[in-house]
């Protein structure tokens, strides 16, 4: 027997730092009005499915996005999960492209930042924990672009690309009880259904 848990992974709506192309990371920057509109727009694609509950990162841009979506879907935000916080970019946070940022860069990251592998492990572990605690549930997870991208790349072992603000990404976690194996399947990326050969 296989149990399938379905996740909608939603990146928060836009912030002023997004609009200015500044690195946010773990810095708690709130949604702007464009971001609130994006959160409202995220509801229509989500309504094509049935959802059981919502969880989010505790950072305000994700928490408010989750609350705005939940309000329109009639769902409460069950929990704020610290494991869903965006990658900590350390001294690069608040910077945009330029000499100061380049001075911190090295292949695969920035000096003083959380590693991509650490972020991917943290994100995928959070999803696995949710699947274990709520087998067969349909869960909306509101988090952050880099965390979602790295988690998906880790789970699927393939490049994903940027995750757009408030876009729908649907991934299924299959758990086979006989042998304890798990598998991931991506069905929707940045609002576009994936066609399988």
Coordinates of N, CA, C and O in Angstrom, one line a residue:
X1 N 0.8 -1.2 0.0 CA 0.0 0.0 0.0 C 0.9 1.3 0.0 O 1.9 1.3 0.7
X2 N 0.5 2.2 -0.8 CA 1.2 3.5 -0.9 C 0.3 4.6 -0.4 O -0.8 4.7 -0.8
X3 N 0.9 5.5 0.4 CA 0.2 6.7 0.9 C 0.8 7.9 0.2 O 2.0 8.1 0.2
X4 N -0.1 8.7 -0.4 CA 0.4 9.9 -1.1 C 0.0 11.2 -0.4 O -1.2 11.4 -0.1
X5 N 1.0 12.0 0.0 CA 0.7 13.3 0.6 C 1.0 14.3 -0.4 O 2.1 14.3 -1.1
X6 N 0.1 15.3 -0.6 CA 0.3 16.3 -1.7 C 0.6 17.7 -1.0 O -0.1 18.1 -0.1
X7 N 1.6 18.3 -1.6 CA 1.9 19.6 -1.1 C 1.8 20.7 -2.2 O 2.2 20.5 -3.3
X8 N 1.2 21.8 -1.8 CA 1.3 23.0 -2.7 C 2.3 23.9 -2.0 O 2.2 24.3 -0.9
X9 N 3.4 24.1 -2.7 CA 4.5 24.9 -2.2 C 4.4 26.3 -2.9 O 4.5 26.4 -4.1
X10 N 4.1 27.3 -2.0 CA 3.9 28.6 -2.5 C 5.0 29.6 -1.9 O 5.2 29.6 -0.7
X11 N 5.6 30.3 -2.8 CA 6.5 31.3 -2.4 C 5.7 32.5 -2.0 O 4.7 32.8 -2.6
X12 N 6.1 33.2 -0.9 CA 5.4 34.4 -0.5 C 5.3 35.5 -1.6 O 6.0 35.4 -2.6
X13 N 4.4 36.4 -1.4 CA 4.2 37.5 -2.3 C 5.4 38.5 -2.3 O 6.3 38.4 -1.4
X14 N 5.4 39.5 -3.1 CA 6.5 40.4 -3.3 C 6.7 41.3 -2.0 O 5.7 41.7 -1.4
X15 N 7.9 41.7 -1.8 CA 8.3 42.7 -0.8 C 9.0 43.8 -1.5 O 9.4 43.7 -2.6
X16 N 9.2 44.9 -0.7 CA 10.0 46.0 -1.3 C 11.4 45.6 -1.7 O 12.0 46.0 -2.6
X17 N 12.0 44.7 -0.9 CA 13.4 44.2 -1.2 C 13.4 43.3 -2.4 O 14.3 43.4 -3.2
X18 N 12.3 42.5 -2.7 CA 12.2 41.8 -3.9 C 12.2 42.8 -5.1 O 12.9 42.6 -6.1
X19 N 11.4 43.8 -5.0 CA 11.2 44.8 -6.1 C 12.6 45.5 -6.3 O 12.8 45.8 -7.5
X20 N 13.4 45.7 -5.3 CA 14.7 46.3 -5.5 C 15.8 45.4 -5.7 O 17.0 45.8 -5.8
X21 N 15.5 44.1 -5.9 CA 16.5 43.0 -6.1 C 17.6 43.0 -5.0 O 18.7 42.8 -5.3
X22 N 17.1 43.1 -3.8 CA 18.0 43.0 -2.6 C 17.8 41.6 -2.0 O 16.7 41.1 -2.0
X23 N 18.9 41.0 -1.6 CA 18.9 39.7 -1.0 C 18.2 39.8 0.4 O 18.6 40.6 1.2
X24 N 17.1 39.0 0.6 CA 16.4 39.0 1.8 C 16.9 38.0 2.8 O 17.2 38.3 4.0
X25 N 16.9 36.7 2.4 CA 17.3 35.6 3.2 C 16.4 35.6 4.5 O 15.2 35.7 4.4
X26 N 17.1 35.5 5.6 CA 16.3 35.3 6.9 C 15.9 36.7 7.5 O 15.3 36.7 8.6
X27 N 16.2 37.8 6.8 CA 15.8 39.1 7.3 C 14.3 39.2 7.1 O 13.7 38.8 6.1
X28 N 13.6 39.7 8.2 CA 12.1 39.7 8.2 C 11.5 40.9 7.5 O 11.3 41.9 8.2
X29 N 11.4 40.9 6.2 CA 10.9 42.0 5.4 C 9.4 41.7 5.1 O 9.0 40.6 4.6
X30 N 8.5 42.7 5.4 CA 7.0 42.4 5.2 C 6.6 42.5 3.7 O 7.3 43.0 2.8
X31 N 5.5 41.9 3.4 CA 4.9 42.1 2.1 C 4.6 43.5 1.8 O 4.4 44.3 2.7
X32 N 4.6 43.9 0.5 CA 4.1 45.2 0.1 C 2.8 45.0 -0.6 O 2.2 43.8 -0.6
X33 N 2.2 46.0 -1.1 CA 0.8 45.9 -1.6 C 0.7 45.0 -2.8 O -0.3 44.3 -3.0
X34 N 1.8 45.1 -3.7 CA 1.8 44.1 -4.8 C 1.8 42.7 -4.3 O 1.1 41.8 -4.8
X35 N 2.6 42.4 -3.3 CA 2.7 41.1 -2.7 C 1.3 40.6 -2.1 O 1.0 39.4 -2.3
X36 N 0.6 41.5 -1.5 CA -0.7 41.2 -1.0 C -1.7 40.8 -2.1 O -2.5 39.9 -2.0
X37 N -1.6 41.6 -3.2 CA -2.4 41.3 -4.4 C -2.0 39.9 -5.0 O -2.9 39.1 -5.4
X38 N -0.7 39.6 -5.0 CA -0.2 38.3 -5.5 C -0.8 37.2 -4.6 O -1.1 36.1 -5.1
X39 N -0.8 37.4 -3.3 CA -1.3 36.4 -2.4 C -2.8 36.1 -2.7 O -3.3 34.9 -2.8
X40 N -3.6 37.2 -3.0 CA -5.0 37.0 -3.3 C -5.1 36.3 -4.7 O -6.0 35.4 -4.8
X41 N -4.2 36.6 -5.6 CA -4.3 35.9 -6.9 C -3.9 34.4 -6.9 O -4.3 33.7 -7.8
X42 N -3.2 34.1 -5.8 CA -2.7 32.7 -5.7 C -3.9 31.7 -5.3 O -3.8 30.5 -5.5
X43 N -5.0 32.3 -4.9 CA -6.2 31.5 -4.4 C -6.8 30.8 -5.6 O -7.2 29.6 -5.4
X44 N -7.0 31.4 -6.7 CA -7.8 30.8 -7.8 C -7.2 29.4 -8.2 O -7.9 28.4 -8.3
X45 N -5.8 29.4 -8.5 CA -5.3 28.0 -8.9 C -5.4 27.0 -7.7 O -5.5 25.8 -8.0
X46 N -5.3 27.5 -6.5 CA -5.4 26.6 -5.3 C -6.8 26.0 -5.2 O -7.0 24.9 -4.8
X47 N -7.8 26.7 -5.7 CA -9.2 26.3 -5.5 C -9.5 25.1 -6.4 O -10.5 24.5 -6.3
X48 N -8.6 24.8 -7.4 CA -8.8 23.6 -8.3 C -8.6 22.3 -7.5 O -8.9 21.3 -8.0
X49 N -8.1 22.4 -6.3 CA -7.8 21.2 -5.5 C -8.5 21.4 -4.1 O -8.9 22.5 -3.8
X50 N -8.6 20.3 -3.4 CA -9.1 20.4 -2.0 C -7.8 20.4 -1.1 O -6.9 19.6 -1.3
X51 N -7.8 21.2 -0.1 CA -6.7 21.3 0.9 C -7.2 21.1 2.3 O -8.3 21.5 2.6
X52 N -6.3 20.5 3.1 CA -6.7 20.2 4.5 C -6.2 21.3 5.4 O -7.0 21.7 6.3
X53 N -5.0 21.9 5.3 CA -4.6 22.9 6.1 C -3.4 23.6 5.5 O -2.8 23.2 4.5
X54 N -2.9 24.7 6.2 CA -1.8 25.5 5.7 C -0.7 25.6 6.8 O -1.1 25.7 8.0
X55 N 0.5 25.5 6.4 CA 1.6 25.8 7.3 C 2.5 26.8 6.6 O 2.4 27.0 5.4
X56 N 3.3 27.6 7.4 CA 4.1 28.6 6.7 C 5.4 28.8 7.5 O 5.5 28.4 8.7
X57 N 6.4 29.4 6.9 CA 7.5 30.0 7.6 C 7.0 31.1 8.5 O 6.0 31.7 8.3
X58 N 7.7 31.3 9.6 CA 7.3 32.3 10.6 C 7.7 33.7 10.1 O 7.2 34.7 10.7
X59 N 8.5 33.9 9.1 CA 8.8 35.2 8.6 C 7.6 35.9 8.1 O 6.7 35.3 7.4
X60 N 7.4 37.2 8.4 CA 6.1 37.9 8.2 C 5.6 37.8 6.7 O 4.4 37.7 6.5
X61 N 6.6 37.9 5.8 CA 6.1 37.9 4.4 C 5.4 36.6 4.0 O 4.5 36.5 3.2
X62 N 5.9 35.4 4.6 CA 5.3 34.1 4.3 C 4.1 34.0 5.2 O 3.0 33.5 4.7
X63 N 4.1 34.4 6.4 CA 3.0 34.2 7.3 C 1.8 35.0 6.8 O 0.7 34.5 6.8
X64 N 2.0 36.2 6.4 CA 0.9 37.0 5.9 C 0.3 36.5 4.6 O -0.9 36.4 4.4
X65 N 1.2 36.0 3.7 CA 0.7 35.4 2.5 C -0.2 34.2 2.8 O -1.2 34.0 2.3
X66 N 0.3 33.3 3.8 CA -0.5 32.2 4.2 C -1.8 32.6 4.8 O -2.9 32.0 4.5
X67 N -1.8 33.6 5.6 CA -3.1 34.1 6.3 C -4.0 34.6 5.2 O -5.3 34.4 5.3
X68 N -3.5 35.4 4.2 CA -4.4 35.9 3.2 C -5.0 34.8 2.4 O -6.2 34.8 2.0
X69 N -4.2 33.8 2.0 CA -4.7 32.6 1.3 C -5.7 31.8 2.1 O -6.8 31.5 1.6
X70 N -5.4 31.6 3.4 CA -6.2 30.8 4.2 C -7.6 31.4 4.4 O -8.6 30.8 4.4
X71 N -7.6 32.7 4.6 CA -8.8 33.5 4.8 C -9.8 33.3 3.6 O -11.0 33.1 3.8
X72 N -9.2 33.3 2.4 CA -10.0 33.2 1.2 C -10.5 31.7 0.9 O -11.4 31.5 0.2
X73 N -9.7 30.8 1.4 CA -10.0 29.4 1.2 C -10.8 28.8 2.4 O -11.2 27.6 2.4
X74 N -10.9 29.6 3.5 CA -11.6 29.1 4.7 C -10.8 28.1 5.5 O -11.3 27.2 6.1
X75 N -9.4 28.2 5.4 CA -8.5 27.4 6.1 C -7.7 28.2 7.1 O -7.3 29.3 6.8
X76 N -7.5 27.6 8.3 CA -6.6 28.2 9.3 C -5.2 27.8 9.0 O -4.9 26.7 8.5
X77 N -4.3 28.7 9.3 CA -2.8 28.4 9.2 C -2.5 27.6 10.5 O -2.6 28.1 11.6
X78 N -2.2 26.3 10.3 CA -2.0 25.4 11.4 C -0.8 25.7 12.2 O -0.8 25.8 13.4
X79 N 0.3 26.0 11.5 CA 1.6 26.2 12.3 C 2.5 27.0 11.5 O 2.5 27.1 10.3
X80 N 3.4 27.7 12.2 CA 4.6 28.4 11.6 C 5.8 27.5 11.9 O 6.1 27.2 13.1
X81 N 6.5 27.0 10.9 CA 7.5 26.1 11.1 C 8.9 26.8 10.8 O 9.2 27.2 9.7
X82 N 9.7 26.9 11.9 CA 11.0 27.5 11.7 C 11.9 26.9 10.6 O 12.7 27.6 10.0
X83 N 11.7 25.6 10.4 CA 12.5 24.9 9.4 C 12.2 25.4 8.0 O 13.0 25.2 7.0
X84 N 11.1 26.2 7.8 CA 10.8 26.7 6.5 C 11.3 28.1 6.2 O 11.1 28.7 5.2
X85 N 12.1 28.7 7.2 CA 12.6 30.0 7.0 C 13.6 30.0 5.8 O 14.2 29.0 5.5
X86 N 13.7 31.1 5.1 CA 14.6 31.2 3.9 C 16.0 31.0 4.3 O 16.4 31.2 5.5
X87 N 16.8 30.7 3.3 CA 18.2 30.5 3.5 C 18.8 31.8 4.1 O 18.5 32.9 3.8
X88 N 19.7 31.6 5.1 CA 20.4 32.7 5.8 C 21.6 33.0 4.9 O 22.5 32.2 4.8
X89 N 21.6 34.2 4.4 CA 22.7 34.7 3.5 C 23.7 35.5 4.3 O 24.6 36.0 3.7
X90 N 23.6 35.6 5.6 CA 24.6 36.2 6.4 C 24.8 37.7 6.0 O 23.9 38.4 5.8
X91 N 26.1 38.1 5.8 CA 26.4 39.5 5.5 C 25.9 39.9 4.1 O 25.9 41.1 3.8
X92 N 25.5 39.0 3.3 CA 24.9 39.4 1.9 C 23.5 39.9 2.0 O 23.0 40.6 1.1
X93 N 22.8 39.7 3.1 CA 21.4 40.1 3.2 C 21.3 41.7 3.2 O 22.1 42.4 3.8
X94 N 20.4 42.2 2.4 CA 20.2 43.6 2.3 C 21.0 44.2 1.1 O 20.7 45.3 0.7
X95 N 21.9 43.4 0.5 CA 22.7 43.9 -0.6 C 22.0 43.5 -2.0 O 21.3 42.6 -2.1
X96 N 22.3 44.4 -3.0 CA 21.9 44.0 -4.3 C 23.2 43.9 -5.2 O 24.3 44.1 -4.6
X97 N 23.1 43.6 -6.4 CA 24.2 43.4 -7.3 C 25.2 44.6 -7.2 O 24.8 45.7 -7.2
X98 N 26.5 44.3 -7.1 CA 27.5 45.3 -7.0 C 28.7 44.8 -6.4 O 28.8 43.6 -6.0
X99 N 29.7 45.7 -6.2 CA 31.0 45.2 -5.7 C 31.0 44.6 -4.3 O 31.7 43.7 -4.0
X100 N 30.1 45.2 -3.5 CA 30.1 44.7 -2.1 C 29.6 43.3 -2.0 O 30.1 42.5 -1.3
X101 N 28.6 43.0 -2.9 CA 28.0 41.6 -2.9 C 29.0 40.7 -3.6 O 29.3 39.6 -3.1
X102 N 29.7 41.1 -4.6 CA 30.6 40.3 -5.3 C 31.8 39.9 -4.4 O 32.4 38.8 -4.5
X103 N 32.2 40.8 -3.5 CA 33.3 40.5 -2.6 C 33.0 39.4 -1.6 O 33.9 38.7 -1.1
X104 N 31.7 39.1 -1.4 CA 31.2 38.0 -0.5 C 31.0 36.7 -1.3 O 30.9 35.7 -0.6
X105 N 31.0 36.8 -2.6 CA 30.6 35.6 -3.4 C 31.8 34.6 -3.6 O 32.9 35.0 -3.7
X106 N 31.4 33.3 -3.6 CA 32.4 32.3 -4.0 C 31.6 31.2 -4.7 O 30.3 31.2 -4.6
X107 N 32.2 30.3 -5.4 CA 31.4 29.3 -6.2 C 30.4 28.6 -5.2 O 30.8 28.0 -4.2
X108 N 29.1 28.6 -5.5 CA 28.1 27.9 -4.7 C 27.6 28.7 -3.5 O 26.8 28.2 -2.8
X109 N 28.0 30.0 -3.4 CA 27.4 30.7 -2.3 C 28.1 32.0 -1.9 O 28.7 32.6 -2.7
X110 N 27.8 32.4 -0.7 CA 28.4 33.7 -0.1 C 29.1 33.4 1.2 O 28.6 32.5 2.0
X111 N 30.2 34.1 1.5 CA 30.9 33.9 2.7 C 29.9 34.3 3.9 O 29.2 35.3 3.8
X112 N 29.8 33.4 4.9 CA 29.0 33.7 6.0 C 27.6 33.3 5.8 O 26.7 33.4 6.7
X113 N 27.2 32.6 4.7 CA 25.8 32.2 4.4 C 25.7 30.7 4.7 O 26.6 30.0 4.7
X114 N 24.4 30.4 5.0 CA 24.0 29.0 5.1 C 24.3 28.3 3.8 O 24.0 28.8 2.7
X115 N 24.8 27.0 3.8 CA 25.1 26.3 2.6 C 23.8 25.9 1.9 O 22.8 25.7 2.6
X116 N 23.9 25.7 0.6 CA 22.7 25.2 -0.2 C 22.3 23.8 0.4 O 21.1 23.6 0.5
X117 N 23.2 23.0 0.7 CA 22.9 21.6 1.1 C 22.1 21.7 2.5 O 21.2 20.9 2.7
X118 N 22.6 22.6 3.3 CA 21.9 22.7 4.6 C 20.5 23.2 4.5 O 19.5 22.7 5.1
X119 N 20.2 24.1 3.5 CA 18.9 24.6 3.3 C 18.0 23.5 2.7 O 16.9 23.3 3.1
X120 N 18.6 22.8 1.7 CA 17.8 21.7 1.0 C 17.4 20.6 2.0 O 16.3 20.2 2.1
X121 N 18.4 20.3 2.9 CA 18.1 19.2 3.9 C 17.0 19.7 4.9 O 16.1 19.0 5.2
X122 N 17.1 20.9 5.3 CA 16.2 21.5 6.3 C 14.8 21.5 5.7 O 13.8 21.1 6.3
X123 N 14.7 22.0 4.4 CA 13.4 22.1 3.7 C 12.7 20.7 3.5 O 11.6 20.5 3.8
X124 N 13.5 19.8 3.0 CA 13.0 18.5 2.6 C 12.6 17.7 3.9 O 11.6 17.0 3.9
X125 N 13.4 17.9 4.9 CA 13.1 17.2 6.2 C 11.8 17.7 6.8 O 11.0 17.0 7.3
X126 N 11.5 19.0 6.6 CA 10.2 19.6 7.1 C 9.1 19.0 6.3 O 8.0 18.7 6.9
X127 N 9.2 18.8 5.0 CA 8.1 18.2 4.2 C 7.9 16.7 4.6 O 6.8 16.3 4.7
X128 N 9.0 16.0 4.8 CA 8.9 14.6 5.2 C 8.3 14.5 6.5 O 7.5 13.6 6.7
X129 N 8.6 15.4 7.4 CA 8.0 15.3 8.8 C 6.5 15.6 8.7 O 5.7 14.9 9.3
X130 N 6.1 16.5 7.8 CA 4.6 16.8 7.6 C 3.9 15.5 7.0 O 2.8 15.2 7.4
X131 N 4.6 14.9 6.0 CA 4.0 13.7 5.4 C 3.9 12.6 6.4 O 2.9 11.8 6.4
X132 N 4.9 12.5 7.3 CA 4.9 11.4 8.3 C 3.7 11.7 9.4 O 3.0 10.8 9.8
X133 N 3.6 12.9 9.7 CA 2.6 13.3 10.7 C 1.2 13.3 10.2 O 0.2 13.1 10.9
X134 N 1.0 13.6 8.9 CA -0.3 13.7 8.3 C -0.3 12.9 7.0 O -0.5 13.5 5.9
X135 N -0.2 11.6 7.0 CA -0.1 10.8 5.8 C -1.4 10.9 5.0 O -2.5 10.9 5.5
X136 N -1.3 11.2 3.7 CA -2.4 11.3 2.8 C -3.1 12.7 2.8 O -4.0 12.9 2.1
X137 N -2.5 13.6 3.6 CA -3.1 14.9 3.6 C -2.7 15.8 2.4 O -1.8 15.4 1.6
X138 N -3.5 16.9 2.2 CA -3.2 17.8 1.1 C -2.9 19.1 1.9 O -3.8 19.8 2.4
X139 N -1.6 19.6 1.8 CA -1.1 20.6 2.7 C -0.5 21.8 1.8 O 0.3 21.6 0.9
X140 N -1.0 23.0 2.1 CA -0.4 24.2 1.5 C 0.8 24.6 2.4 O 0.6 24.8 3.6
X141 N 1.9 24.8 1.8 CA 3.1 25.2 2.5 C 3.6 26.5 1.9 O 4.0 26.6 0.7
X142 N 3.5 27.6 2.7 CA 4.0 28.9 2.2 C 5.4 29.2 2.8 O 5.5 29.3 4.0
X143 N 6.3 29.4 1.9 CA 7.7 29.5 2.3 C 8.4 30.5 1.4 O 7.9 31.6 1.1
X144 N 9.6 30.2 0.9 CA 10.5 31.1 0.3 C 11.1 30.5 -1.0 O 11.3 29.3 -1.0
X145 N 11.5 31.4 -1.9 CA 11.9 30.9 -3.3 C 13.1 30.0 -3.2 O 13.1 28.9 -3.8
X146 N 14.2 30.4 -2.5 CA 15.4 29.6 -2.5 C 15.1 28.3 -1.8 O 15.6 27.2 -2.2
X147 N 14.4 28.3 -0.7 CA 14.2 27.1 0.1 C 13.3 26.1 -0.7 O 13.6 24.9 -0.7
X148 N 12.3 26.6 -1.4 CA 11.5 25.7 -2.2 C 12.3 25.1 -3.4 O 12.3 23.9 -3.6
X149 N 13.1 26.0 -4.1 CA 13.9 25.5 -5.2 C 14.9 24.4 -4.7 O 15.0 23.3 -5.3
X150 N 15.6 24.7 -3.7 CA 16.7 23.8 -3.2 C 16.0 22.5 -2.7 O 16.6 21.4 -2.9
X151 N 14.9 22.6 -2.0 CA 14.2 21.4 -1.5 C 13.7 20.5 -2.7 O 13.9 19.3 -2.6
X152 N 13.1 21.1 -3.7 CA 12.7 20.3 -4.8 C 13.9 19.7 -5.6 O 13.8 18.5 -6.0
X153 N 14.9 20.5 -5.8 CA 16.1 19.9 -6.5 C 16.7 18.7 -5.7 O 17.1 17.7 -6.3
X154 N 16.7 18.8 -4.4 CA 17.1 17.7 -3.5 C 16.2 16.5 -3.6 O 16.7 15.4 -3.8
X155 N 14.9 16.7 -3.6 CA 14.0 15.6 -3.6 C 13.9 14.9 -5.0 O 13.8 13.7 -5.1
X156 N 14.0 15.7 -6.0 CA 13.8 15.2 -7.4 C 15.1 14.9 -8.1 O 15.1 14.3 -9.2
X157 N 16.3 15.4 -7.6 CA 17.6 15.2 -8.2 C 17.6 15.8 -9.6 O 18.1 15.1 -10.5
X158 N 17.1 17.0 -9.7 CA 17.1 17.7 -11.0 C 17.0 19.2 -10.8 O 16.5 19.6 -9.8
X159 N 17.6 20.0 -11.8 CA 17.5 21.4 -11.6 C 16.0 21.9 -11.8 O 15.3 21.3 -12.5
X160 N 15.7 23.0 -11.0 CA 14.3 23.5 -11.0 C 14.2 24.9 -11.6 O 13.3 25.2 -12.3
X161 N 15.2 25.8 -11.3 CA 15.1 27.2 -11.7 C 14.4 28.0 -10.7 O 13.9 27.5 -9.6
X162 N 14.2 29.3 -10.9 CA 13.6 30.2 -10.0 C 12.2 29.9 -9.7 O 11.4 29.5 -10.7
X163 N 11.8 30.2 -8.5 CA 10.4 30.0 -8.1 C 9.8 31.5 -8.1 O 10.3 32.3 -7.4
X164 N 8.7 31.7 -8.8 CA 8.1 33.1 -8.8 C 7.2 33.3 -7.6 O 6.7 32.4 -7.1
X165 N 7.1 34.6 -7.3 CA 6.3 35.0 -6.2 C 4.8 34.5 -6.3 O 4.2 34.7 -7.3
X166 N 4.4 33.8 -5.2 CA 3.0 33.4 -5.1 C 2.5 32.4 -6.2 O 1.3 32.2 -6.4
X167 N 3.5 31.8 -6.9 CA 3.1 30.8 -7.9 C 2.8 29.4 -7.3 O 3.3 29.1 -6.2
X168 N 1.9 28.6 -8.0 CA 1.6 27.3 -7.5 C 2.6 26.3 -7.9 O 2.9 26.2 -9.1
X169 N 3.1 25.5 -7.0 CA 4.0 24.4 -7.2 C 3.4 23.2 -6.5 O 3.2 23.3 -5.3
X170 N 3.1 22.1 -7.2 CA 2.5 21.0 -6.6 C 3.4 19.8 -6.7 O 3.9 19.4 -7.8
X171 N 3.7 19.2 -5.5 CA 4.6 18.0 -5.5 C 3.9 17.0 -4.6 O 3.3 17.3 -3.6
X172 N 4.1 15.7 -5.0 CA 3.5 14.6 -4.3 C 4.6 13.8 -3.6 O 5.6 13.5 -4.2
X173 N 4.3 13.4 -2.4 CA 5.3 12.5 -1.7 C 4.6 11.1 -1.5 O 3.5 11.0 -0.9
X174 N 5.2 10.1 -2.2 CA 4.6 8.7 -2.1 C 5.4 7.9 -1.1 O 6.6 7.8 -1.2
X175 N 4.7 7.3 -0.2 CA 5.4 6.5 0.8 C 4.8 5.0 0.7 O 3.6 4.8 0.8
X176 N 5.7 4.1 0.3 CA 5.3 2.7 0.2 C 5.5 2.0 1.5 O 6.6 1.9 2.0
X177 N 4.4 1.5 2.1 CA 4.5 0.9 3.4 C 5.2 -0.4 3.5 O 5.9 -0.7 4.5
X178 N 5.2 -1.2 2.4 CA 5.8 -2.5 2.5 C 7.3 -2.5 2.7 O 7.8 -3.2 3.5
X179 N 7.9 -1.5 2.1 CA 9.4 -1.5 2.2 C 9.9 -0.1 2.8 O 11.1 0.1 3.0
X180 N 9.0 0.8 3.1 CA 9.4 2.1 3.7 C 9.9 3.1 2.7 O 10.4 4.1 3.1
X181 N 9.9 2.7 1.4 CA 10.5 3.6 0.4 C 9.6 4.9 0.1 O 8.4 4.8 0.4
X182 N 10.3 5.9 -0.3 CA 9.6 7.1 -0.6 C 10.0 7.6 -2.0 O 11.1 7.3 -2.5
X183 N 9.1 8.4 -2.7 CA 9.4 9.0 -4.0 C 8.6 10.3 -4.0 O 7.6 10.5 -3.4
X184 N 9.2 11.2 -4.8 CA 8.6 12.5 -5.0 C 8.2 12.7 -6.5 O 8.9 12.2 -7.4
X185 N 7.1 13.4 -6.7 CA 6.7 13.6 -8.1 C 6.2 15.1 -8.2 O 5.3 15.5 -7.5
X186 N 6.8 15.8 -9.1 CA 6.4 17.2 -9.3 C 5.4 17.3 -10.4 O 5.6 16.8 -11.5
X187 N 4.2 17.9 -10.1 CA 3.1 18.0 -11.1 C 2.9 19.3 -11.6 O 2.4 19.5 -12.8
X188 N 3.2 20.4 -10.9 CA 3.0 21.8 -11.3 C 4.2 22.6 -10.9 O 4.6 22.5 -9.7
X189 N 4.8 23.4 -11.8 CA 5.9 24.2 -11.5 C 5.6 25.6 -11.9 O 5.3 25.8 -13.1
X190 N 5.7 26.6 -11.0 CA 5.4 28.0 -11.3 C 4.1 28.1 -12.1 O 4.0 28.9 -13.1
X191 N 3.1 27.4 -11.6 CA 1.7 27.5 -12.2 C 1.5 26.7 -13.4 O 0.4 26.7 -13.9
X192 N 2.5 26.0 -14.0 CA 2.4 25.3 -15.2 C 2.4 23.8 -15.0 O 3.4 23.3 -14.4
X193 N 1.3 23.1 -15.4 CA 1.3 21.6 -15.2 C 2.4 21.0 -16.1 O 2.7 21.5 -17.2
X194 N 3.1 20.0 -15.5 CA 4.2 19.3 -16.2 C 3.6 18.2 -17.0 O 2.8 17.4 -16.5
X195 N 4.0 18.1 -18.3 CA 3.5 17.0 -19.2 C 4.6 15.9 -19.1 O 5.8 16.2 -19.3
X196 N 4.1 14.7 -18.8 CA 5.1 13.6 -18.8 C 5.0 12.8 -20.0 O 3.9 12.6 -20.6
X197 N 6.2 12.3 -20.5 CA 6.2 11.5 -21.7 C 5.6 10.2 -21.5 O 5.6 9.6 -20.4

